[in-house]
CSV table of C-alpha atoms and ligand atoms in Angstrom, one decimal:
chain,number,residue,atom,x,y,z
A,288,MET,CA,188.2,93.4,11.2
A,289,GLU,CA,187.9,96.3,8.8
A,290,GLN,CA,185.9,95.6,5.7
A,291,ALA,CA,187.4,95.9,2.2
A,292,PRO,CA,185.4,98.3,-0.1
A,293,TRP,CA,183.9,95.3,-2.0
A,294,GLN,CA,182.6,93.9,1.3
A,295,ARG,CA,181.0,97.2,2.3
A,296,THR,CA,179.0,97.3,-1.0
A,297,ALA,CA,178.1,93.6,-0.7
A,298,ALA,CA,177.2,93.9,3.0
A,299,GLY,CA,175.0,97.0,2.2
A,300,ALA,CA,173.1,94.8,-0.3
A,301,GLY,CA,172.7,92.0,2.1
A,302,LEU,CA,174.9,89.6,0.1
A,303,LEU,CA,177.4,88.5,2.7
A,304,GLY,CA,177.3,85.6,5.1
A,305,ALA,CA,178.4,85.6,8.7
A,306,ASP,CA,182.0,84.9,7.6
A,307,GLY,CA,182.2,88.1,5.5
A,308,ARG,CA,182.2,86.2,2.2
A,309,LEU,CA,179.5,86.2,-0.5
A,310,ALA,CA,176.8,83.9,0.7
A,311,PRO,CA,174.7,81.5,-1.5
A,312,THR,CA,171.6,83.4,-2.8
A,313,ILE,CA,168.1,82.8,-1.5
A,314,PHE,CA,167.3,81.4,-4.9
A,315,ALA,CA,169.6,78.5,-4.4
A,316,GLU,CA,168.1,78.0,-0.9
A,317,MET,CA,164.6,78.1,-2.2
A,318,THR,CA,165.3,75.8,-5.2
A,319,ALA,CA,166.9,73.3,-2.8
A,320,LEU,CA,163.9,73.5,-0.6
A,321,ALA,CA,161.6,72.9,-3.6
A,322,ALA,CA,163.7,69.8,-4.5
A,323,ALA,CA,163.7,68.5,-0.9
A,324,THR,CA,159.9,69.0,-0.3
A,325,GLY,CA,158.6,68.3,-3.8
A,326,ALA,CA,157.0,71.7,-3.8
A,327,LEU,CA,156.1,73.5,-7.0
A,328,ASN,CA,159.1,75.8,-7.7
A,329,LEU,CA,157.8,79.3,-8.6
A,330,GLY,CA,161.0,80.8,-7.1
A,331,GLN,CA,163.6,80.8,-9.8
A,332,GLY,CA,162.8,82.2,-13.2
A,333,PHE,CA,163.3,79.4,-15.6
A,334,PRO,CA,160.7,77.9,-17.9
A,335,ASP,CA,159.7,74.3,-17.5
A,336,GLU,CA,158.7,74.0,-21.2
A,337,ASP,CA,161.0,73.9,-24.2
A,338,GLY,CA,161.4,76.8,-26.6
A,339,PRO,CA,160.9,76.8,-30.3
A,340,ARG,CA,161.7,73.5,-32.0
A,341,ALA,CA,163.6,75.3,-34.9
A,342,VAL,CA,166.0,76.8,-32.3
A,343,LEU,CA,166.6,73.5,-30.5
A,344,ASP,CA,167.1,71.7,-33.8
A,345,ALA,CA,169.6,74.4,-35.0
A,346,ALA,CA,171.7,73.7,-31.9
A,347,LYS,CA,171.7,70.0,-32.5
A,348,HIS,CA,172.6,70.6,-36.2
A,349,ALA,CA,175.5,72.8,-35.2
A,350,ILE,CA,176.8,70.1,-32.8
A,351,ASP,CA,176.5,67.4,-35.5
A,352,HIS,CA,178.4,69.6,-38.0
A,353,GLY,CA,181.5,70.4,-36.0
A,354,CYS,CA,180.6,73.6,-34.3
A,355,ASN,CA,182.2,72.5,-31.0
A,356,GLN,CA,185.5,74.4,-30.5
A,357,TYR,CA,186.4,77.9,-29.4
A,358,GLY,CA,184.8,80.3,-31.8
A,359,PRO,CA,185.7,83.9,-32.6
A,360,GLY,CA,186.2,86.2,-29.6
A,361,ARG,CA,183.5,88.6,-30.7
A,362,GLY,CA,181.0,85.8,-31.3
A,363,SER,CA,179.9,83.9,-34.4
A,364,GLN,CA,179.4,86.0,-37.4
A,365,GLU,CA,176.0,84.4,-37.9
A,366,LEU,CA,174.8,85.6,-34.5
A,367,ILE,CA,176.3,89.0,-34.8
A,368,ASP,CA,174.6,89.5,-38.1
A,369,ALA,CA,171.3,88.2,-36.7
A,370,VAL,CA,171.5,90.7,-33.8
A,371,VAL,CA,172.2,93.5,-36.3
A,372,GLU,CA,169.1,92.4,-38.3
A,373,HIS,CA,167.0,92.0,-35.1
A,374,GLN,CA,167.7,95.6,-34.0
A,375,ARG,CA,166.7,97.0,-37.3
A,376,ARG,CA,163.6,94.8,-37.7
A,377,PHE,CA,162.1,95.4,-34.3
A,378,TYR,CA,163.4,98.9,-33.4
A,379,GLY,CA,164.7,100.6,-36.5
A,380,ILE,CA,168.2,100.8,-34.9
A,381,GLY,CA,171.1,100.7,-37.4
A,382,LEU,CA,174.1,98.8,-36.0
A,383,GLY,CA,177.3,97.6,-37.7
A,384,ARG,CA,179.0,94.3,-37.1
A,385,GLY,CA,181.6,96.0,-35.0
A,386,ASP,CA,178.9,97.2,-32.6
A,387,VAL,CA,178.1,93.7,-31.2
A,388,LEU,CA,179.9,91.4,-28.7
A,389,VAL,CA,178.5,88.0,-27.8
A,390,THR,CA,178.7,87.0,-24.2
A,391,ALA,CA,177.9,84.2,-21.7
A,392,GLY,CA,174.4,85.5,-21.0
A,393,ALA,CA,173.4,88.9,-20.0
A,394,THR,CA,175.1,88.2,-16.7
A,395,GLU,CA,178.6,88.1,-18.2
A,396,ALA,CA,177.8,91.1,-20.4
A,397,LEU,CA,176.9,93.1,-17.2
A,398,ALA,CA,180.0,91.8,-15.4
A,399,ALA,CA,182.4,92.6,-18.2
A,400,THR,CA,180.8,96.0,-18.7
A,401,MET,CA,181.0,96.9,-15.0
A,402,LEU,CA,184.5,95.6,-14.6
A,403,ALA,CA,185.6,97.5,-17.7
A,404,TYR,CA,184.4,100.9,-16.5
A,405,LEU,CA,184.1,100.9,-12.7
A,406,SER,CA,187.0,101.8,-10.4
A,407,PRO,CA,187.0,101.6,-6.6
A,408,GLY,CA,184.8,104.3,-5.2
A,409,ASP,CA,182.8,104.9,-8.4
A,410,GLU,CA,179.1,105.1,-7.8
A,411,VAL,CA,176.6,103.0,-9.7
A,412,ILE,CA,172.9,103.8,-9.8
A,413,VAL,CA,170.5,100.9,-9.8
A,414,PHE,CA,166.7,100.9,-9.5
A,415,GLU,CA,165.6,98.9,-6.5
A,416,PRO,CA,164.5,96.2,-6.3
A,417,TYR,CA,167.1,94.9,-8.7
A,418,TYR,CA,168.5,91.7,-10.3
A,419,ASP,CA,171.0,90.6,-7.6
A,420,ALA,CA,174.0,90.4,-9.9
A,421,TYR,CA,174.1,94.2,-10.2
A,422,ALA,CA,175.0,94.5,-6.6
A,423,ALA,CA,177.4,91.6,-6.5
A,424,VAL,CA,179.4,92.7,-9.6
A,425,ALA,CA,179.4,96.3,-8.5
A,426,ALA,CA,180.9,95.1,-5.2
A,427,LEU,CA,183.5,92.9,-7.0
A,428,ALA,CA,184.6,96.0,-9.0
A,429,GLY,CA,185.0,97.9,-5.7
A,430,ALA,CA,182.2,100.3,-6.7
A,431,VAL,CA,179.5,101.8,-4.5
A,432,LEU,CA,175.9,100.8,-5.2
A,433,VAL,CA,173.4,103.7,-5.0
A,434,PRO,CA,169.9,102.2,-5.2
A,435,VAL,CA,167.0,104.5,-6.3
A,436,PRO,CA,163.8,103.0,-4.9
A,437,LEU,CA,160.9,102.0,-7.2
A,438,ALA,CA,157.7,101.9,-5.2
A,439,ALA,CA,154.2,100.5,-5.7
A,440,PRO,CA,151.9,100.8,-7.4
A,441,ASP,CA,153.6,101.7,-10.7
A,442,PHE,CA,157.3,101.2,-9.8
A,443,GLN,CA,158.4,104.1,-12.1
A,444,PRO,CA,161.6,105.9,-11.1
A,445,ASP,CA,160.9,109.2,-9.3
A,446,PRO,CA,162.8,111.9,-11.3
A,447,ASP,CA,163.8,113.9,-8.2
A,448,ARG,CA,165.1,110.9,-6.3
A,449,LEU,CA,167.1,109.9,-9.3
A,450,LEU,CA,168.7,113.3,-9.6
A,451,ARG,CA,169.4,113.5,-5.9
A,452,ALA,CA,171.0,110.0,-5.9
A,453,THR,CA,173.7,111.1,-8.3
A,454,SER,CA,176.9,112.8,-7.5
A,455,PRO,CA,180.2,113.8,-9.3
A,456,ARG,CA,181.2,110.2,-8.6
A,457,THR,CA,178.3,108.7,-10.5
A,458,ARG,CA,179.9,106.6,-13.2
A,459,MET,CA,177.1,104.4,-14.4
A,460,ILE,CA,173.3,104.1,-14.4
A,461,VAL,CA,172.0,100.6,-14.9
A,462,VAL,CA,168.5,100.5,-16.4
A,463,ASN,CA,166.5,97.3,-16.4
A,464,SER,CA,163.4,97.8,-18.4
A,465,PRO,CA,161.3,95.6,-18.8
A,466,HIS,CA,162.1,95.2,-15.1
A,467,ASN,CA,162.7,92.1,-12.9
A,468,PRO,CA,161.1,91.7,-10.5
A,469,THR,CA,158.3,94.3,-10.7
A,470,GLY,CA,157.2,93.7,-14.3
A,471,THR,CA,157.2,97.4,-14.9
A,472,VAL,CA,158.2,99.1,-18.2
A,473,PHE,CA,159.8,102.5,-17.8
A,474,THR,CA,157.9,105.2,-19.6
A,475,GLU,CA,159.6,107.1,-22.4
A,476,GLU,CA,159.5,110.1,-20.2
A,477,SER,CA,161.4,108.2,-17.5
A,478,MET,CA,163.9,107.0,-20.0
A,479,ARG,CA,164.5,110.6,-21.3
A,480,HIS,CA,165.0,111.8,-17.8
A,481,ILE,CA,167.5,109.1,-17.1
A,482,VAL,CA,169.4,110.1,-20.3
A,483,ARG,CA,169.4,113.8,-19.1
A,484,VAL,CA,170.7,112.8,-15.7
A,485,ALA,CA,173.4,110.6,-17.3
A,486,GLU,CA,174.5,113.6,-19.5
A,487,ARG,CA,174.6,115.9,-16.5
A,488,ARG,CA,176.9,113.5,-14.6
A,489,ASP,CA,178.7,112.2,-17.7
A,490,ALA,CA,177.7,108.7,-16.7
A,491,ILE,CA,177.5,105.6,-18.8
A,492,ILE,CA,174.0,104.1,-19.2
A,493,VAL,CA,173.9,100.3,-19.2
A,494,THR,CA,170.6,98.7,-20.2
A,495,ASP,CA,169.5,95.2,-19.3
A,496,GLU,CA,166.8,94.3,-21.8
A,497,VAL,CA,166.6,90.5,-21.4
A,498,TYR,CA,162.7,90.7,-21.2
A,499,GLU,CA,162.4,92.8,-24.4
A,500,HIS,CA,160.1,90.2,-26.1
A,501,LEU,CA,158.0,89.6,-22.9
A,502,VAL,CA,156.1,92.8,-22.9
A,503,TYR,CA,152.4,92.2,-22.7
A,504,ASP,CA,150.2,95.2,-23.6
A,505,GLU,CA,152.6,97.3,-25.6
A,506,ARG,CA,155.9,97.1,-27.4
A,507,HIS,CA,159.4,97.4,-26.0
A,508,VAL,CA,161.2,100.7,-26.8
A,509,PRO,CA,164.9,100.5,-26.2
A,510,ILE,CA,166.7,103.5,-24.8
A,511,ALA,CA,169.0,103.2,-27.8
A,512,THR,CA,166.1,104.8,-29.8
A,513,ILE,CA,166.8,108.1,-28.0
A,514,ASP,CA,169.5,109.8,-30.0
A,515,ALA,CA,171.0,111.6,-27.1
A,516,ALA,CA,171.7,108.3,-25.3
A,517,ARG,CA,173.8,106.8,-28.0
A,518,ASP,CA,177.3,108.0,-27.1
A,519,ARG,CA,177.0,106.9,-23.5
A,520,LEU,CA,175.1,103.6,-24.0
A,521,VAL,CA,175.9,100.0,-23.5
A,522,SER,CA,172.8,97.9,-24.3
A,523,ILE,CA,172.6,94.3,-23.2
A,524,SER,CA,170.2,91.5,-24.1
A,525,SER,CA,170.1,87.7,-24.1
A,526,ALA,CA,168.3,84.7,-25.6
A,527,GLY,CA,167.4,82.8,-22.4
A,528,LYS,CA,164.1,84.4,-21.7
A,529,THR,CA,162.9,85.0,-25.3
A,530,PHE,CA,163.5,81.4,-26.5
A,531,SER,CA,163.1,79.6,-23.1
A,532,VAL,CA,166.7,78.5,-23.2
A,533,THR,CA,168.0,80.0,-19.9
A,534,GLY,CA,170.6,77.2,-19.6
A,535,TRP,CA,172.3,78.1,-22.8
A,536,LYS,CA,173.6,81.5,-21.5
A,537,ILE,CA,173.9,83.3,-24.8
A,538,GLY,CA,173.8,87.1,-24.5
A,539,TRP,CA,175.1,90.1,-26.4
A,540,ILE,CA,176.3,93.7,-25.9
A,541,MET,CA,175.5,96.5,-28.3
A,542,ALA,CA,177.7,99.6,-28.1
A,543,SER,CA,180.2,101.7,-30.2
A,544,PRO,CA,183.1,99.7,-31.6
A,545,GLU,CA,185.4,101.5,-29.1
A,546,ARG,CA,183.3,100.4,-26.2
A,547,ILE,CA,183.0,96.9,-27.6
A,548,ALA,CA,186.8,96.7,-27.7
A,549,GLN,CA,187.1,97.9,-24.1
A,550,ILE,CA,184.5,95.5,-22.8
A,551,GLY,CA,185.8,92.7,-25.0
A,552,ALA,CA,189.2,93.1,-23.4
A,553,VAL,CA,187.6,92.2,-20.1
A,554,LYS,CA,185.4,89.4,-21.4
A,555,GLN,CA,188.4,87.6,-22.9
A,556,TYR,CA,189.6,87.0,-19.3
A,557,LEU,CA,186.2,86.0,-18.0
A,558,THR,CA,185.1,83.2,-20.3
A,559,PHE,CA,187.1,84.0,-23.5
A,560,VAL,CA,184.4,82.6,-25.6
A,561,ASN,CA,181.3,80.5,-24.9
A,562,GLY,CA,178.5,78.3,-26.3
A,563,ALA,CA,179.7,77.8,-29.8
A,564,PRO,CA,176.8,75.6,-31.1
A,565,PHE,CA,174.2,77.7,-29.3
A,566,GLN,CA,175.2,80.8,-31.1
A,567,PRO,CA,173.9,79.9,-34.6
A,568,ALA,CA,170.8,78.4,-32.9
A,569,VAL,CA,170.1,81.8,-31.3
A,570,ALA,CA,170.7,83.4,-34.6
A,571,ALA,CA,167.9,81.2,-36.0
A,572,GLY,CA,165.7,82.2,-33.2
A,573,LEU,CA,166.2,85.9,-33.7
A,574,ARG,CA,165.2,85.4,-37.4
A,575,LEU,CA,162.0,83.6,-36.6
A,576,PRO,CA,158.9,85.1,-38.2
A,577,ASP,CA,156.8,87.7,-36.3
A,578,GLU,CA,154.1,85.1,-35.5
A,579,HIS,CA,156.6,83.4,-33.2
A,580,PHE,CA,157.2,86.5,-31.1
A,581,ASP,CA,153.4,87.2,-31.0
A,582,THR,CA,152.8,83.7,-29.7
A,583,ILE,CA,155.3,84.2,-26.9
A,584,VAL,CA,153.4,87.3,-25.8
A,585,GLN,CA,150.0,85.5,-25.9
A,586,SER,CA,151.3,82.5,-24.1
A,587,PHE,CA,153.0,84.4,-21.3
A,588,THR,CA,150.0,86.8,-20.9
A,589,ARG,CA,147.8,83.7,-20.3
A,590,LYS,CA,150.3,82.3,-17.8
A,591,ARG,CA,150.5,85.6,-15.9
A,592,ASP,CA,146.7,85.8,-15.7
A,593,ILE,CA,146.3,82.2,-14.4
A,594,LEU,CA,148.8,82.8,-11.6
A,595,ALA,CA,147.5,86.3,-10.8
A,596,ARG,CA,144.0,85.0,-10.4
A,597,GLY,CA,145.3,82.2,-8.1
A,598,LEU,CA,147.3,84.6,-5.9
A,599,ARG,CA,144.4,87.0,-5.6
A,600,LYS,CA,142.0,84.3,-4.6
A,601,ALA,CA,144.5,83.1,-2.0
A,602,GLY,CA,144.4,86.5,-0.4
A,603,PHE,CA,147.5,88.2,-1.7
A,604,GLN,CA,147.5,91.8,-3.0
A,605,VAL,CA,149.0,91.2,-6.5
A,606,HIS,CA,150.7,94.0,-8.4
A,607,ASP,CA,150.1,94.2,-12.2
A,608,ALA,CA,153.0,92.9,-14.3
A,609,ARG,CA,153.2,94.5,-17.7
A,610,ALA,CA,156.3,92.5,-18.7
A,611,GLY,CA,158.7,89.7,-17.7
A,612,TYR,CA,158.4,86.4,-15.8
A,613,PHE,CA,157.3,87.5,-12.4
A,614,LEU,CA,154.4,88.6,-10.2
A,615,LEU,CA,154.8,90.5,-7.0
A,616,ALA,CA,152.3,89.4,-4.3
A,617,ASP,CA,152.0,91.2,-1.0
A,618,ALA,CA,151.1,88.9,1.9
A,619,ALA,CA,150.2,91.7,4.2
A,620,PRO,CA,146.4,91.1,3.7
A,621,LEU,CA,147.0,87.6,5.0
A,622,GLY,CA,148.4,89.0,8.2
A,623,VAL,CA,152.0,88.2,7.2
A,624,GLU,CA,154.7,90.8,7.9
A,625,ASP,CA,157.9,88.9,7.0
A,626,ALA,CA,157.9,87.4,3.5
A,627,THR,CA,161.2,85.6,4.1
A,628,ASP,CA,159.7,83.7,6.9
A,629,LEU,CA,156.6,82.9,4.8
A,630,ALA,CA,158.8,81.8,1.9
A,631,ARG,CA,160.6,79.3,4.1
A,632,ARG,CA,157.3,77.9,5.4
A,633,LEU,CA,155.3,78.0,2.1
A,634,PRO,CA,156.5,74.6,0.8
A,635,GLU,CA,155.3,72.9,4.0
A,636,LEU,CA,152.1,75.0,4.2
A,637,VAL,CA,150.8,74.6,0.7
A,638,GLY,CA,153.6,72.9,-1.4
A,639,VAL,CA,154.6,76.0,-3.4
A,640,VAL,CA,157.9,78.0,-3.5
A,641,GLY,CA,158.3,81.7,-4.0
A,642,VAL,CA,161.1,84.1,-3.1
A,643,PRO,CA,160.9,87.0,-0.7
A,644,LEU,CA,161.3,90.3,-2.6
A,645,SER,CA,163.7,91.5,0.1
A,646,ALA,CA,166.4,89.2,-1.6
A,647,LEU,CA,166.4,91.8,-4.4
A,648,ALA,CA,166.7,94.9,-2.3
A,649,ARG,CA,168.5,96.4,0.7
A,650,PRO,CA,167.3,95.2,4.1
A,651,SER,CA,166.2,98.8,4.8
A,652,ARG,CA,163.3,98.6,2.2
A,653,ARG,CA,160.6,97.9,4.8
A,654,ASP,CA,157.8,98.6,2.2
A,655,LEU,CA,158.9,95.4,0.4
A,656,ARG,CA,159.1,93.2,3.5
A,657,SER,CA,155.9,91.4,3.2
A,658,THR,CA,156.0,90.8,-0.6
A,659,LEU,CA,157.0,87.6,-2.4
A,660,ARG,CA,158.0,87.1,-6.0
A,661,PHE,CA,156.4,84.2,-8.0
A,662,ALA,CA,157.5,83.1,-11.5
A,663,PHE,CA,154.8,82.4,-14.0
A,664,CYS,CA,157.2,81.1,-16.8
A,665,LYS,CA,155.7,77.6,-16.1
A,666,SER,CA,153.3,75.2,-17.8
A,667,ASP,CA,149.6,76.2,-17.6
A,668,ASP,CA,149.0,72.9,-15.7
A,669,MET,CA,151.6,73.7,-13.1
A,670,LEU,CA,150.3,77.2,-12.7
A,671,GLY,CA,146.8,75.8,-12.3
A,672,ASP,CA,148.1,73.3,-9.7
A,673,ALA,CA,149.9,76.1,-7.9
A,674,ALA,CA,146.8,78.3,-7.8
A,675,GLY,CA,144.8,75.3,-6.4
A,676,ARG,CA,147.3,74.8,-3.7
A,677,LEU,CA,147.6,78.4,-2.8
A,678,ALA,CA,143.9,78.5,-2.3
A,679,GLY,CA,144.5,76.6,1.0
A,680,LEU,CA,147.0,79.2,2.3
A,681,ARG,CA,144.6,81.2,4.4
A,682,SER,CA,143.4,78.2,6.4
A,683,ALA,CA,147.0,76.8,6.6
A,684,LEU,CA,148.1,80.1,8.2
A,685,ALA,CA,145.2,80.3,10.6
A,686,PRO,CA,146.3,79.6,14.2
A,687,VAL,CA,145.1,76.2,15.4
A,688,VAL,CA,142.6,76.8,18.3
B,812,LIG,C1,167.0,91.4,-15.2
B,812,LIG,C2,167.8,90.2,-15.5
B,812,LIG,N1,169.0,90.4,-16.2
B,812,LIG,C3,169.8,89.3,-16.5
B,812,LIG,C4,169.4,88.0,-16.2
B,812,LIG,C5,170.3,86.9,-16.6
B,812,LIG,O1,170.4,86.7,-17.9
B,812,LIG,P1,171.3,85.6,-18.5
B,812,LIG,O2,170.7,84.3,-18.1
B,812,LIG,O3,171.3,85.8,-20.0
B,812,LIG,O4,172.6,85.8,-17.9
B,812,LIG,C6,168.2,87.8,-15.6
B,812,LIG,C7,167.8,86.4,-15.2
B,812,LIG,O5,167.0,86.2,-14.3
B,812,LIG,C8,167.4,88.9,-15.2
B,812,LIG,O6,166.2,88.7,-14.6
């Protein structure tokens, strides 16, 4: 049977099951495997420790004080104001209240933005490996995904490859920096090049900055600080990673009032509104003093280092992560060619779960085949335990003679 355009995009990204429909993600499979085997789940990127007490208490307070019904379509005024303040405080960016739209996480922000601007046949540039929702939503919009490979060791975009990947049909460039899953941070030079390419093709730039406060040795610099980007920019962030509240799903879009209206028109038919009591709580989080944001960085730097040491000791080649929740670990030095196969066996071999990097890239990316992604957004104890278990991997893999 002939494939619909959305199926061609989804199939190219490896998202379809044998029945031609979207299949459950490998993350669901690996999380189920962790639950079934009791293995330590370093597959999915959610913290196992609560975020700041003040933020949790603010949500409870909002629930206790009647903030439990549909709120304003653009989001609560308190959160909108807090986002405006946050952008000025951290980046010197001046926004107005009309430049912000609150969404059900960054994921809905991305979905509403893509659905607002993409028509069937339009091309969307993404940097690969990529957060899997980009491919799925591009497919749902009938658009064509055009991945630009990021390669080890630094995972920076190659300027020529980016330019060559564009065409007169390029409608959107999705920029995820700090980047999941590589932990890379695009250099200012890379970002300026992306802006030039977008200008040349008259494309919209959509940024996904959910890891903005999890950058370890430097400070995050949004593309929005580049003046030339402003008119074509839709910036997205969310609270989940910064405040360890991934289950709350509070995100936001920052763009011109005209774009906010266009994207908001789509969002109203996706969720209409969401998370009323969590919105003032996230506002409280964004207004926390600087020490809090410094503590997040220190704590995640320590966690990254515990896991990196454990993975290296276990025999993986570990790529440096400058940001985010994840470490990439190549199992080739352990004699492993297929990380998907290893991921399925890892719980039984050593009681740890990771995901194969191939889940976040096209099947043709052979250079990523032997690499796994491990999340370090876990308690120090759990990471220490995981490191101890992984130390037994080499002998568990050795053929029995
Ligand atoms: C790059 C990236 N964007 C977006 C999201 C999802 O954000 P949210 O939970 O706010 O929808 C994630 C979560 O893993 C992510 O890694």
